[in-house]
GROMACS .gro file of C-alpha atoms in nm:
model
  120
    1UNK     CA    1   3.735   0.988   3.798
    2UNK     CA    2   3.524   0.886   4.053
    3UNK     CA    3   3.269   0.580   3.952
    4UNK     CA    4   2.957   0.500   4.174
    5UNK     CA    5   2.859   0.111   4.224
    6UNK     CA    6   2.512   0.216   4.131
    7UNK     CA    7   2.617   0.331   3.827
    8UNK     CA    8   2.767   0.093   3.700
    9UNK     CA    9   2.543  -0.170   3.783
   10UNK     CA   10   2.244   0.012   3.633
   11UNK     CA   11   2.475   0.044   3.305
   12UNK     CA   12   2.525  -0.284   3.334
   13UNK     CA   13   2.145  -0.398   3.361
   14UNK     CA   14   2.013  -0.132   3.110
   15UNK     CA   15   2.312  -0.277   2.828
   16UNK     CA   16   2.277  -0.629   2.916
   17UNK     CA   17   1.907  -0.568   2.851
   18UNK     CA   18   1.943  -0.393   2.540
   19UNK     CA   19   2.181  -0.671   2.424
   20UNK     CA   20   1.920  -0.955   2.503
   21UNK     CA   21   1.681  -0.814   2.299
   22UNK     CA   22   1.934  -0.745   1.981
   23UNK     CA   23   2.022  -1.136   2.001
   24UNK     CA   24   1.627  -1.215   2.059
   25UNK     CA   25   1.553  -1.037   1.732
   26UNK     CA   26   1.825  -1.196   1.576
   27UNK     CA   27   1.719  -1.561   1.690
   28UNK     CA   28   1.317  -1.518   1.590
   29UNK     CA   29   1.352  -1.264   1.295
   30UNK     CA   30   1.074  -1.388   1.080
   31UNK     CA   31   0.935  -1.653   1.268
   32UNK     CA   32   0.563  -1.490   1.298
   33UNK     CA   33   0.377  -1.705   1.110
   34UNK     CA   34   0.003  -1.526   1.207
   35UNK     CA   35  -0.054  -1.189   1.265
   36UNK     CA   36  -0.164  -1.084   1.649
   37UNK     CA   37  -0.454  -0.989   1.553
   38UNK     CA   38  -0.601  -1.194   1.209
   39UNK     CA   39  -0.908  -0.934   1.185
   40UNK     CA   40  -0.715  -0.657   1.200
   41UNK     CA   41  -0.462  -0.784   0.947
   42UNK     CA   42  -0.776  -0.889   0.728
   43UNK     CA   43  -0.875  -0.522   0.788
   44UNK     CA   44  -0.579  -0.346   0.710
   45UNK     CA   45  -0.477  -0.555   0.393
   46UNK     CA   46  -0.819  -0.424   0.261
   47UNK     CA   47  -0.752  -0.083   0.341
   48UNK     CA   48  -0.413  -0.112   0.212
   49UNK     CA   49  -0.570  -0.331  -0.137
   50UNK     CA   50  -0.842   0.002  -0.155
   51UNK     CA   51  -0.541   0.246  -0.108
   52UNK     CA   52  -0.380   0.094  -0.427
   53UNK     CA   53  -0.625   0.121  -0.596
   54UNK     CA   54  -0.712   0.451  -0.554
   55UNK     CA   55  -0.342   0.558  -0.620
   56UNK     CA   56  -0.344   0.333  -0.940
   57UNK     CA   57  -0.650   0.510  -1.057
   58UNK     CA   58  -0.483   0.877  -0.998
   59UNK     CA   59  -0.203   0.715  -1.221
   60UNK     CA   60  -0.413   0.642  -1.469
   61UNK     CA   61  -0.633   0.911  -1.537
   62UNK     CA   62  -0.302   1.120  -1.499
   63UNK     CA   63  -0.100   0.959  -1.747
   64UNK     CA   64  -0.360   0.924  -2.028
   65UNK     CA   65  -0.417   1.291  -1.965
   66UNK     CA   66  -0.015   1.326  -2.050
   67UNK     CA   67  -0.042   1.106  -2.355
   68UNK     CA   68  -0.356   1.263  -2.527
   69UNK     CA   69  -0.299   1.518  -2.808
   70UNK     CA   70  -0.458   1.855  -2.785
   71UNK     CA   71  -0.833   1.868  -2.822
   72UNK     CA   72  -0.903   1.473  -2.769
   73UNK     CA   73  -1.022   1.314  -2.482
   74UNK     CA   74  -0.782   1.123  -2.235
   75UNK     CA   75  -0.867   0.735  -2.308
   76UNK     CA   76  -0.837   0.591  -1.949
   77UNK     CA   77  -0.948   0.179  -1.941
   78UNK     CA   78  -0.983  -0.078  -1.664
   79UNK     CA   79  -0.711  -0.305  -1.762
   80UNK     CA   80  -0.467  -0.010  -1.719
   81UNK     CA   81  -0.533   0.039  -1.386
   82UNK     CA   82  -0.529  -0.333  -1.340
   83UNK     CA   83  -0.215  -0.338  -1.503
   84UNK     CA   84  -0.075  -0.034  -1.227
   85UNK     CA   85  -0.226  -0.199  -0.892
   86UNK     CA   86  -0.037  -0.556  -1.019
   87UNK     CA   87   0.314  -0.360  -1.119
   88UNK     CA   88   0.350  -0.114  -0.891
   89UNK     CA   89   0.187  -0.226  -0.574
   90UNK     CA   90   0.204  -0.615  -0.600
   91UNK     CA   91  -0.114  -0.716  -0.613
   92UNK     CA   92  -0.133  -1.048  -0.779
   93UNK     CA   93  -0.531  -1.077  -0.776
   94UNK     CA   94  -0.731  -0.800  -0.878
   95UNK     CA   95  -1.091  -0.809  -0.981
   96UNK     CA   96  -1.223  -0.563  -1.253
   97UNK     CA   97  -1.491  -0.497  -1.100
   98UNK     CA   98  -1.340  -0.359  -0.795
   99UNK     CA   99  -1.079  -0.157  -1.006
  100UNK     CA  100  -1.368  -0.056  -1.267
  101UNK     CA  101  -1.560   0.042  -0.928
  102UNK     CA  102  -1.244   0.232  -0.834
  103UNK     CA  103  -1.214   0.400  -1.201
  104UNK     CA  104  -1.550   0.573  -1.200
  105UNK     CA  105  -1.478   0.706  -0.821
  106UNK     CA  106  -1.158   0.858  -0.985
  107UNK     CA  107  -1.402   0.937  -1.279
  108UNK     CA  108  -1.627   1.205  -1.093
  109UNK     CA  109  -1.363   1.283  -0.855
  110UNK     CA  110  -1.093   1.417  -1.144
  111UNK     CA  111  -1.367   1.615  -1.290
  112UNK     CA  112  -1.287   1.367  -1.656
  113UNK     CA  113  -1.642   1.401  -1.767
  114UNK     CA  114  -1.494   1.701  -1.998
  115UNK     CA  115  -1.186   1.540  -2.127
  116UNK     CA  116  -1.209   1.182  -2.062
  117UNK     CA  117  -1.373   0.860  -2.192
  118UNK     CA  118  -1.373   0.512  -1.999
  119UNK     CA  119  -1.501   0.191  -2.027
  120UNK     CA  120  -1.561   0.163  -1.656
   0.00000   0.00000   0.00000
């Protein structure tokens, strides 16, 4: 088997390369203390806050849909969507209003003017 100096020497580069970054990662894993970019972070963790709250809205209206008897209306409240966006998504802080403000969107989006009741 015939092997070219070239070859090997580009093997050689492209591995040791490879390798160096393996141990950088290992060395500085977690050491990023700020974000790149602190507006964009800002941005995203708002988008990502709104997401949650959207989803824990679905949830809600969904499950109190599950859990109403035949004939009466789905009781869907504030505090249970509060309750979903801290349990499920982490959210330590979250105001009513926003997730009240979040409710109603899910409200007239889900159509629950015919089987639901709030307090949103």
């Amino acid at each position: 088997m015939k092997w070219s100096i070239g070859g090997v020497v580009s093997g050689l580069i492209v591995g040791g390369g490879g390798l160096g970054l393996m141990v950088a990662g290992l060395v500085w894993k977690g050491r990023a203390t700020r974000p790149f970019a602190a507006r964009r972070a800002g941005v995203m963790a708002h988008r990502a806050y709104a997401r949650d709250l959207r989803r824990a809205t679905d949830q809600a209206i969904a499950a109190a849909r599950r859990a109403a008897g035949e004939g009466e209306p789905a009781i869907v409240t504030v505090a249970a969507v509060e309750r979903l966006v801290r349990e499920r998504y982490g959210h330590e802080h979250v105001e009513r209003r926003h997730a009240a403000a979040a409710l109603r969107r899910g409200f007239r989006e889900h159509g629950c003017a015919a089987d639901c009741v709030t307090d949103a």
